[in-house]
Short mmCIF file of C-alpha atoms in Angstrom, two decimals:
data_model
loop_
_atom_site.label_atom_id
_atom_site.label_comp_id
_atom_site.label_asym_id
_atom_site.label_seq_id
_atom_site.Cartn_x
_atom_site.Cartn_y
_atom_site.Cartn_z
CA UNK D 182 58.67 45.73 80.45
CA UNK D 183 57.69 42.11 80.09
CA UNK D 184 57.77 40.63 76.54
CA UNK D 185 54.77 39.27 75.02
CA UNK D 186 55.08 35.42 73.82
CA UNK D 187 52.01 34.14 72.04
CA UNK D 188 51.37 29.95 71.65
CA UNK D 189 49.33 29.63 68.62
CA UNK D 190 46.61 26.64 68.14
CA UNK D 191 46.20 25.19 71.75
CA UNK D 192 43.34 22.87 70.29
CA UNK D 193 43.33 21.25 73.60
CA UNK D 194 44.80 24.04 75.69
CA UNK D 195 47.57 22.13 77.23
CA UNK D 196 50.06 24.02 76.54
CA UNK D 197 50.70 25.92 79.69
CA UNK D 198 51.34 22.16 81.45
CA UNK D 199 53.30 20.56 78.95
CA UNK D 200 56.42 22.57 80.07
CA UNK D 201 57.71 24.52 83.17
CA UNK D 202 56.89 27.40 81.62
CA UNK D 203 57.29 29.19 85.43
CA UNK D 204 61.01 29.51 84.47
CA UNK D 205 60.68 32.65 81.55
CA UNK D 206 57.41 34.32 83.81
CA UNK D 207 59.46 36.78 85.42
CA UNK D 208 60.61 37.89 81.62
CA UNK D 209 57.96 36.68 79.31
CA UNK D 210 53.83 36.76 79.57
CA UNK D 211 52.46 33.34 77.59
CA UNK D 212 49.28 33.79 76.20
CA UNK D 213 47.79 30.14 74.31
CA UNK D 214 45.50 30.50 71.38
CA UNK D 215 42.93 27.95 71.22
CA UNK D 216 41.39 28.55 67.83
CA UNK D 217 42.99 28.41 64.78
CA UNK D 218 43.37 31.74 62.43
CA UNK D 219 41.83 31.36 58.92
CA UNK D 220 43.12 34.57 57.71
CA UNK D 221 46.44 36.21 57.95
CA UNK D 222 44.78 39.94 58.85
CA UNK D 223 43.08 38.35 61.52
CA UNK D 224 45.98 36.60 62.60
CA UNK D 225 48.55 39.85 62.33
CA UNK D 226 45.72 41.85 64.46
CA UNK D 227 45.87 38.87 67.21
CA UNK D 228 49.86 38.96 67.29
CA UNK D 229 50.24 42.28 66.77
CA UNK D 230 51.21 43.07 70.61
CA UNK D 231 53.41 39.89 70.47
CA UNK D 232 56.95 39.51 70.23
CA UNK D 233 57.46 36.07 70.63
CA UNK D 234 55.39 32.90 68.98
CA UNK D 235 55.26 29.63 69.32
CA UNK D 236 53.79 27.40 66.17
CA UNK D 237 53.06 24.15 65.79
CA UNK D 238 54.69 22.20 63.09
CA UNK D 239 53.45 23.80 59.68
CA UNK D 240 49.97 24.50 60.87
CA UNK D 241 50.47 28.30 60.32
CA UNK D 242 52.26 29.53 57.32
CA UNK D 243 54.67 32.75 57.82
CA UNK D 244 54.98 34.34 54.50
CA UNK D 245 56.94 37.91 53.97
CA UNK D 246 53.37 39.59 53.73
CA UNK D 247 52.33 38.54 56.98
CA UNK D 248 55.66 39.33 59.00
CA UNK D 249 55.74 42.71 57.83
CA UNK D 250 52.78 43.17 59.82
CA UNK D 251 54.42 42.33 62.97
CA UNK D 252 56.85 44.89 63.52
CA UNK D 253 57.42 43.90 67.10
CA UNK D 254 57.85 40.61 66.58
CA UNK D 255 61.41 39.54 67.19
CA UNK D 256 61.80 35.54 68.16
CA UNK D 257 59.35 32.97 65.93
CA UNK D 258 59.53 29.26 66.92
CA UNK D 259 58.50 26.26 65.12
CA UNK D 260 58.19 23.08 66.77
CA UNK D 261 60.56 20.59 64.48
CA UNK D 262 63.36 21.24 63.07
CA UNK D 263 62.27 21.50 58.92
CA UNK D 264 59.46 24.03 58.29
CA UNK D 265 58.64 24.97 54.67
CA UNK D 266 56.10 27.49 55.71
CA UNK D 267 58.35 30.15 57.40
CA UNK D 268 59.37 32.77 54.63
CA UNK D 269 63.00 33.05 56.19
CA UNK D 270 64.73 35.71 54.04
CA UNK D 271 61.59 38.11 55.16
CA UNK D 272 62.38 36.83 58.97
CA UNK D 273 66.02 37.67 58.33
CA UNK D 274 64.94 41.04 56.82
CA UNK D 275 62.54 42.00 59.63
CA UNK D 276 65.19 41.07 62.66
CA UNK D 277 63.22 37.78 63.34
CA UNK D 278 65.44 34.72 64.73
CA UNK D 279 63.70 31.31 63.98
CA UNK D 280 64.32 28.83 66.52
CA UNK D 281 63.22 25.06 66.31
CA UNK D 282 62.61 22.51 68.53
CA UNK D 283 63.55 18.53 68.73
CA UNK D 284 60.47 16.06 67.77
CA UNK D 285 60.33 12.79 67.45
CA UNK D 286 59.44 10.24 64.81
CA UNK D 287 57.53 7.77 66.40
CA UNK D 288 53.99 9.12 66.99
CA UNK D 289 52.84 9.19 62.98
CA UNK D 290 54.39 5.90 63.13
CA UNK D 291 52.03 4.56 65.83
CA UNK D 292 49.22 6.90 64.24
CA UNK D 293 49.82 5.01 60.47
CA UNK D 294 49.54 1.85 62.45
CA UNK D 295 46.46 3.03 63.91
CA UNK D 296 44.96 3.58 60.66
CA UNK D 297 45.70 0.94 59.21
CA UNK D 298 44.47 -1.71 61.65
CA UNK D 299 41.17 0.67 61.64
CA UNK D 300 40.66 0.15 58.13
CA UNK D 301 41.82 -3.39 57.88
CA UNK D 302 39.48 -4.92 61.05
CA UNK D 303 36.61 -2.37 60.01
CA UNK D 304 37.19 -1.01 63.99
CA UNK D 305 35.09 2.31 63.83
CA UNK D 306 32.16 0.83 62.18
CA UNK D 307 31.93 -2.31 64.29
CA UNK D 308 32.93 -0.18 67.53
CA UNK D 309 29.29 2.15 66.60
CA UNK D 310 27.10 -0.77 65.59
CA UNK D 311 27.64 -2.11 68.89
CA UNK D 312 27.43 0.57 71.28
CA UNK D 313 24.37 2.09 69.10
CA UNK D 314 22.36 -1.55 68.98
CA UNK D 315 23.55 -2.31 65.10
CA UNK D 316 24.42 -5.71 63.72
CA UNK D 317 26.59 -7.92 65.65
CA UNK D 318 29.26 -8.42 63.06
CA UNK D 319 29.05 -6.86 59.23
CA UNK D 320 32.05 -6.74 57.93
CA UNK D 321 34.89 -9.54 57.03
CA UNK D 322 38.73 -8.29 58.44
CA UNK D 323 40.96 -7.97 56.16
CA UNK D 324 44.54 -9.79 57.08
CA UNK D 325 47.78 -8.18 57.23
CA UNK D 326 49.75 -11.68 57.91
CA UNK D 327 51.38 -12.87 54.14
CA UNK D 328 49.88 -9.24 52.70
CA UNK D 329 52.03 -6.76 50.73
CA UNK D 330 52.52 -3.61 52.64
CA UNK D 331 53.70 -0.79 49.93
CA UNK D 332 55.74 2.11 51.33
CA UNK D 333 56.52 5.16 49.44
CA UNK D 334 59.11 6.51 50.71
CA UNK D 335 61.56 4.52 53.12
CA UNK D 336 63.08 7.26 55.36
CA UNK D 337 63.17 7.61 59.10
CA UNK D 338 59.27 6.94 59.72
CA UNK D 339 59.31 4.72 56.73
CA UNK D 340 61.95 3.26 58.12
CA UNK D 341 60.02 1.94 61.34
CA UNK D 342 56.96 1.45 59.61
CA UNK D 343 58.19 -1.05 57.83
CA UNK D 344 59.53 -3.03 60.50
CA UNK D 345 55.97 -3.22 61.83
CA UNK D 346 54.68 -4.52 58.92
CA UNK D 347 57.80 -7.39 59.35
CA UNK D 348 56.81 -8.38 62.82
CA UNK D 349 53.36 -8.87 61.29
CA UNK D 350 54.72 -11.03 58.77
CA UNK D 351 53.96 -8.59 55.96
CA UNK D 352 55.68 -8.63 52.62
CA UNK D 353 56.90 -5.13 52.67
CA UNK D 354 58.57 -3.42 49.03
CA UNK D 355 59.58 0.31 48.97
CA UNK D 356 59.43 2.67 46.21
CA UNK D 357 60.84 6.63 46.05
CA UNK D 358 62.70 8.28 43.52
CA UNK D 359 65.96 8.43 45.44
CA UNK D 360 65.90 4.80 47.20
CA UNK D 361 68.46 2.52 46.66
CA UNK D 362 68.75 -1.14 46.78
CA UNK D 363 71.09 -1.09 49.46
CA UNK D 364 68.94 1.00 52.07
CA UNK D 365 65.73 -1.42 51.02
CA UNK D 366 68.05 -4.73 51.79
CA UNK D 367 69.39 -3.17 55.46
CA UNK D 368 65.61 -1.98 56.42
CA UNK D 369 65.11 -6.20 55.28
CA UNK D 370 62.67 -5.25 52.39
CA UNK D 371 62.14 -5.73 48.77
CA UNK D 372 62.96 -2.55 46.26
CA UNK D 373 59.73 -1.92 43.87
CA UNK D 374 60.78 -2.02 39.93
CA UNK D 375 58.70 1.13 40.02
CA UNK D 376 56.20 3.36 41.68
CA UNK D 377 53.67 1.51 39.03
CA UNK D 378 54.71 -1.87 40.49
CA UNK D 379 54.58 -0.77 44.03
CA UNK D 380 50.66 0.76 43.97
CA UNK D 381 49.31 -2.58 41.29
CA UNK D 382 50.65 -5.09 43.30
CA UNK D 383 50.34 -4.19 47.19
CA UNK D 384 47.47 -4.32 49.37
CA UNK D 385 48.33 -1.44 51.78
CA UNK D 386 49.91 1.20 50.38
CA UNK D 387 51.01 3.89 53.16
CA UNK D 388 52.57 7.29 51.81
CA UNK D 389 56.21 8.44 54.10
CA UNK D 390 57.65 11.12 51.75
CA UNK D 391 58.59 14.75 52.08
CA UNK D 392 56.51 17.56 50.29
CA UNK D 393 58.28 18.75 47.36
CA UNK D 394 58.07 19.64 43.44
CA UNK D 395 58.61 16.00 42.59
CA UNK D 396 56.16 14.59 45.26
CA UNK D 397 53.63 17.25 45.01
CA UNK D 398 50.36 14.64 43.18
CA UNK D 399 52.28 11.90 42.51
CA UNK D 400 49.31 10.33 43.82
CA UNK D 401 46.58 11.18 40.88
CA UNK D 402 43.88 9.20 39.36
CA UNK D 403 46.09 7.20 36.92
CA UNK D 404 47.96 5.56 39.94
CA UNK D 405 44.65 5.56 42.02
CA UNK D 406 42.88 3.46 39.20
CA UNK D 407 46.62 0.78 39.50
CA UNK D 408 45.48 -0.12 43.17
CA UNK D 409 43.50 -3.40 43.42
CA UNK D 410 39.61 -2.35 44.23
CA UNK D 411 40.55 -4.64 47.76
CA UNK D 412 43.87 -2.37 48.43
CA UNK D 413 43.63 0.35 51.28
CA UNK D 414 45.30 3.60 51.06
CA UNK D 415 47.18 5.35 53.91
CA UNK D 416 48.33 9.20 53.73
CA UNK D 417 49.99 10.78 57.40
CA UNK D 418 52.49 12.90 55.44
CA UNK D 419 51.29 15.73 53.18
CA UNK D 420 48.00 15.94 51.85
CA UNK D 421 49.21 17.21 48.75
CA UNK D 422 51.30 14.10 47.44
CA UNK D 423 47.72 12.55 47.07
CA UNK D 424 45.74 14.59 44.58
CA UNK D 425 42.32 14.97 47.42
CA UNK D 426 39.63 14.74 44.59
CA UNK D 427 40.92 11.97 42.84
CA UNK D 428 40.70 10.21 45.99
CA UNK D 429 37.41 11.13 46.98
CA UNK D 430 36.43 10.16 43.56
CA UNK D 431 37.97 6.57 44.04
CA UNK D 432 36.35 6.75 47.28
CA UNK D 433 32.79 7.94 46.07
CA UNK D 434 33.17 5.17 43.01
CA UNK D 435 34.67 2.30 45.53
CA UNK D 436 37.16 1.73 43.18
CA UNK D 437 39.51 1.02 46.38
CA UNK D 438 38.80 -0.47 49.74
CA UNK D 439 39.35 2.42 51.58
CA UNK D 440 41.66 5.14 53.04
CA UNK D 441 43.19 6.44 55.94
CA UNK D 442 44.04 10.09 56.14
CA UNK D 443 45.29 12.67 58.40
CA UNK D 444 46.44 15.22 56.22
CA UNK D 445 44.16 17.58 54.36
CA UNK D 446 44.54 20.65 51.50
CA UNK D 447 42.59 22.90 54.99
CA UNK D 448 43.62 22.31 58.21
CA UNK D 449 41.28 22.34 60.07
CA UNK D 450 38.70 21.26 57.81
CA UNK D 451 35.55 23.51 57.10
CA UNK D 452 32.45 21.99 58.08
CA UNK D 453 30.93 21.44 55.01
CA UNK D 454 34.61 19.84 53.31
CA UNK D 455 33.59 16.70 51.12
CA UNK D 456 36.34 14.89 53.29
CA UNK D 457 34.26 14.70 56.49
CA UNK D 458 31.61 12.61 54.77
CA UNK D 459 33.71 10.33 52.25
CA UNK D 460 32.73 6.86 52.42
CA UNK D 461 35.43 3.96 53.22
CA UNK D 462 37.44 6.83 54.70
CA UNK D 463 38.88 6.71 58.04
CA UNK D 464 40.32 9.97 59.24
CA UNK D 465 41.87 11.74 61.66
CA UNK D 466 42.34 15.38 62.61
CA UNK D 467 46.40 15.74 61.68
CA UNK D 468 47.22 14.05 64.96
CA UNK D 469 50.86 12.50 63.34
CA UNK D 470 52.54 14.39 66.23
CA UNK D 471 49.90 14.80 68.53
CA UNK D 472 51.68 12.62 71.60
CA UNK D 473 52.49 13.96 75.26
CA UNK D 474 55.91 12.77 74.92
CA UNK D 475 56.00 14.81 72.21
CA UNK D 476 54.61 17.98 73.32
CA UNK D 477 56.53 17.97 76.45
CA UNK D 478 59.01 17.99 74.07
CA UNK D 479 57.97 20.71 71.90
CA UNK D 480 56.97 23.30 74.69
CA UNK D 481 59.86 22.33 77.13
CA UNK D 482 62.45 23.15 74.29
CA UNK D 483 60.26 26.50 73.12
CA UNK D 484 61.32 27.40 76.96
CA UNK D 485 64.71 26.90 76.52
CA UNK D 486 64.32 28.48 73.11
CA UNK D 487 63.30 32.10 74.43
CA UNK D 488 66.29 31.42 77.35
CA UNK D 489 68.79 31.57 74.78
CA UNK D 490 67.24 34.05 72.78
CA UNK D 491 66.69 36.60 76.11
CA UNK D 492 70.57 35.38 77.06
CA UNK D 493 71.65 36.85 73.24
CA UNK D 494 72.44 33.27 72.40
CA UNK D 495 69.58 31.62 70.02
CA UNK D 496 69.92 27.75 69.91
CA UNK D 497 68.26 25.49 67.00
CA UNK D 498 68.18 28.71 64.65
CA UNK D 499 66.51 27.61 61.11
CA UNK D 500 66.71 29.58 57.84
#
């Protein structure tokens, strides 16, 4: 009998040509999932007659509660190779192997870029004056060239963001509780006395850091009210290392420039969310990783995920 492998949130139902997924159809039936599940009963009735599934990055959380309502499940794969939202003592406990799949860094990196020059040139609101008959010119650009770029965090997409920022003649400084001086002087940029220093003095600050019990709001309203009321805010990491209503309340109060964000505290965001309608706030729907190159990626290497797994061999295991 054929196994069952479900794709979950195929926003743009591309799955299925992303990868040469011809090479498992004798085995395995792929079904994509368009729409995203709110609720996990909802989602264990959907998967139920599943017993392998594709996710995407952390978009779907896999808690013990929910796995022990998919007793056929036996193969769960996440596309990356960290995911905090896989319960993996409940996967080992229910005979579920979790596989993961290369990615690669560079598409948040555009994507921060993106935002950034968005907010900076005022692109979105010039782009809709003119195709909708507005003004001819209302805002003043703001410049990057000789501006301080803060980064918070100075990892591997830190890392190449800051580089940009050098080739546009930026001042760039770097600030996270385990960066050194050393790693600031071989990426070629300045080490912030403190996180304090980093937020008063820079004009862009852009947010690279993992999500964890020390970065969880260290974004609040005290180091919201150190930014300059000219500085812009960028966030395409976790939406929970910027406390959301303290930053729609800077927003709402113009107490900064203005933000770009692609991470929110629901994904996707309700309707009604006070996000879609914050003024001076550019955002995005989480596309960080939303690239071809890297869902050709993702998708190719879920293929030769379920190979190994129907050969008895699992490659990329996580947990």
């Amino acid at each position: 009998m054929q196994l069952r492998c479900a794709v979950l949130d195929d926003f743009q139902d591309v799955a299925a040509e992303m990868a040469d997924w011809s090479e498992i159809a004798d085995e395995v039936e792929v079904v994509s999932f368009g729409d995203h599940f709110t609720d996990e009963v909802t989602l264990a009735d959907a998967l139920a007659d599943f017993d392998i599934v594709v996710t995407l990055r952390e978009r779907v959380p896999f808690p013990a509660s929910l796995l022990a309502r998919l007793p056929r499940l036996r193969l769960l794969i996440a596309s990356g190779m960290r995911n905090t939202v896989i319960d993996y003592a409940a996967a080992e406990a229910h005979d579920v192997t979790v596989c993961g799949t290369p990615s690669s860094s560079t598409p948040p990196v555009e994507l921060t870029w993106a935002l950034l020059l968005g907010l900076a040139r005022g692109i979105v609101r010039e782009s809709n004056a003119l195709r909708t008959g507005g003004p001819w010119q209302s805002t003043v650009g703001a410049d990057l060239h000789g501006r301080r770029l803060g980064l918070l965090g100075l990892g591997k997409i830190g890392g190449r963001v800051a580089q940009v920022g050098l080739a546009f003649g930026m001042r760039v400084c770097a600030w996270s509780q385990n960066l050194t001086k050393e790693r600031a002087e071989e990426m070629g940029v300045e080490l912030a006395a403190s996180k304090e220093e980093l937020l008063a003095g820079s004009d862009f600050v852009s947010v690279h850091l993992g999500l964890g019990d020390r970065t969880k709001g260290l974004i609040g309203a005290a180091e919201l009210a150190l930014l300059k009321p000219t500085a812009y805010l960028v966030n395409t990491s976790r939406a929970a290392i910027v406390d959301q209503d303290a930053l729609l309340a800077a927003l709402h109060g113009g107490r900064i420039a203005g933000a770009g964000v692609d991470v929110f505290d629901i994904e996707p965001l309700p309707a009604d969310h006070p996000m879609r309608s914050a003024p001076r706030l550019l955002a995005t729907p989480h596309l960080g990783y939303v690239s071809r190159a890297n869902y050709e990626t993702y998708y190719s290497a879920a293929v030769e995920d379920i190979q190994a797994f129907l050969a008895g061999t699992p490659i990329r295991r996580l947990g």
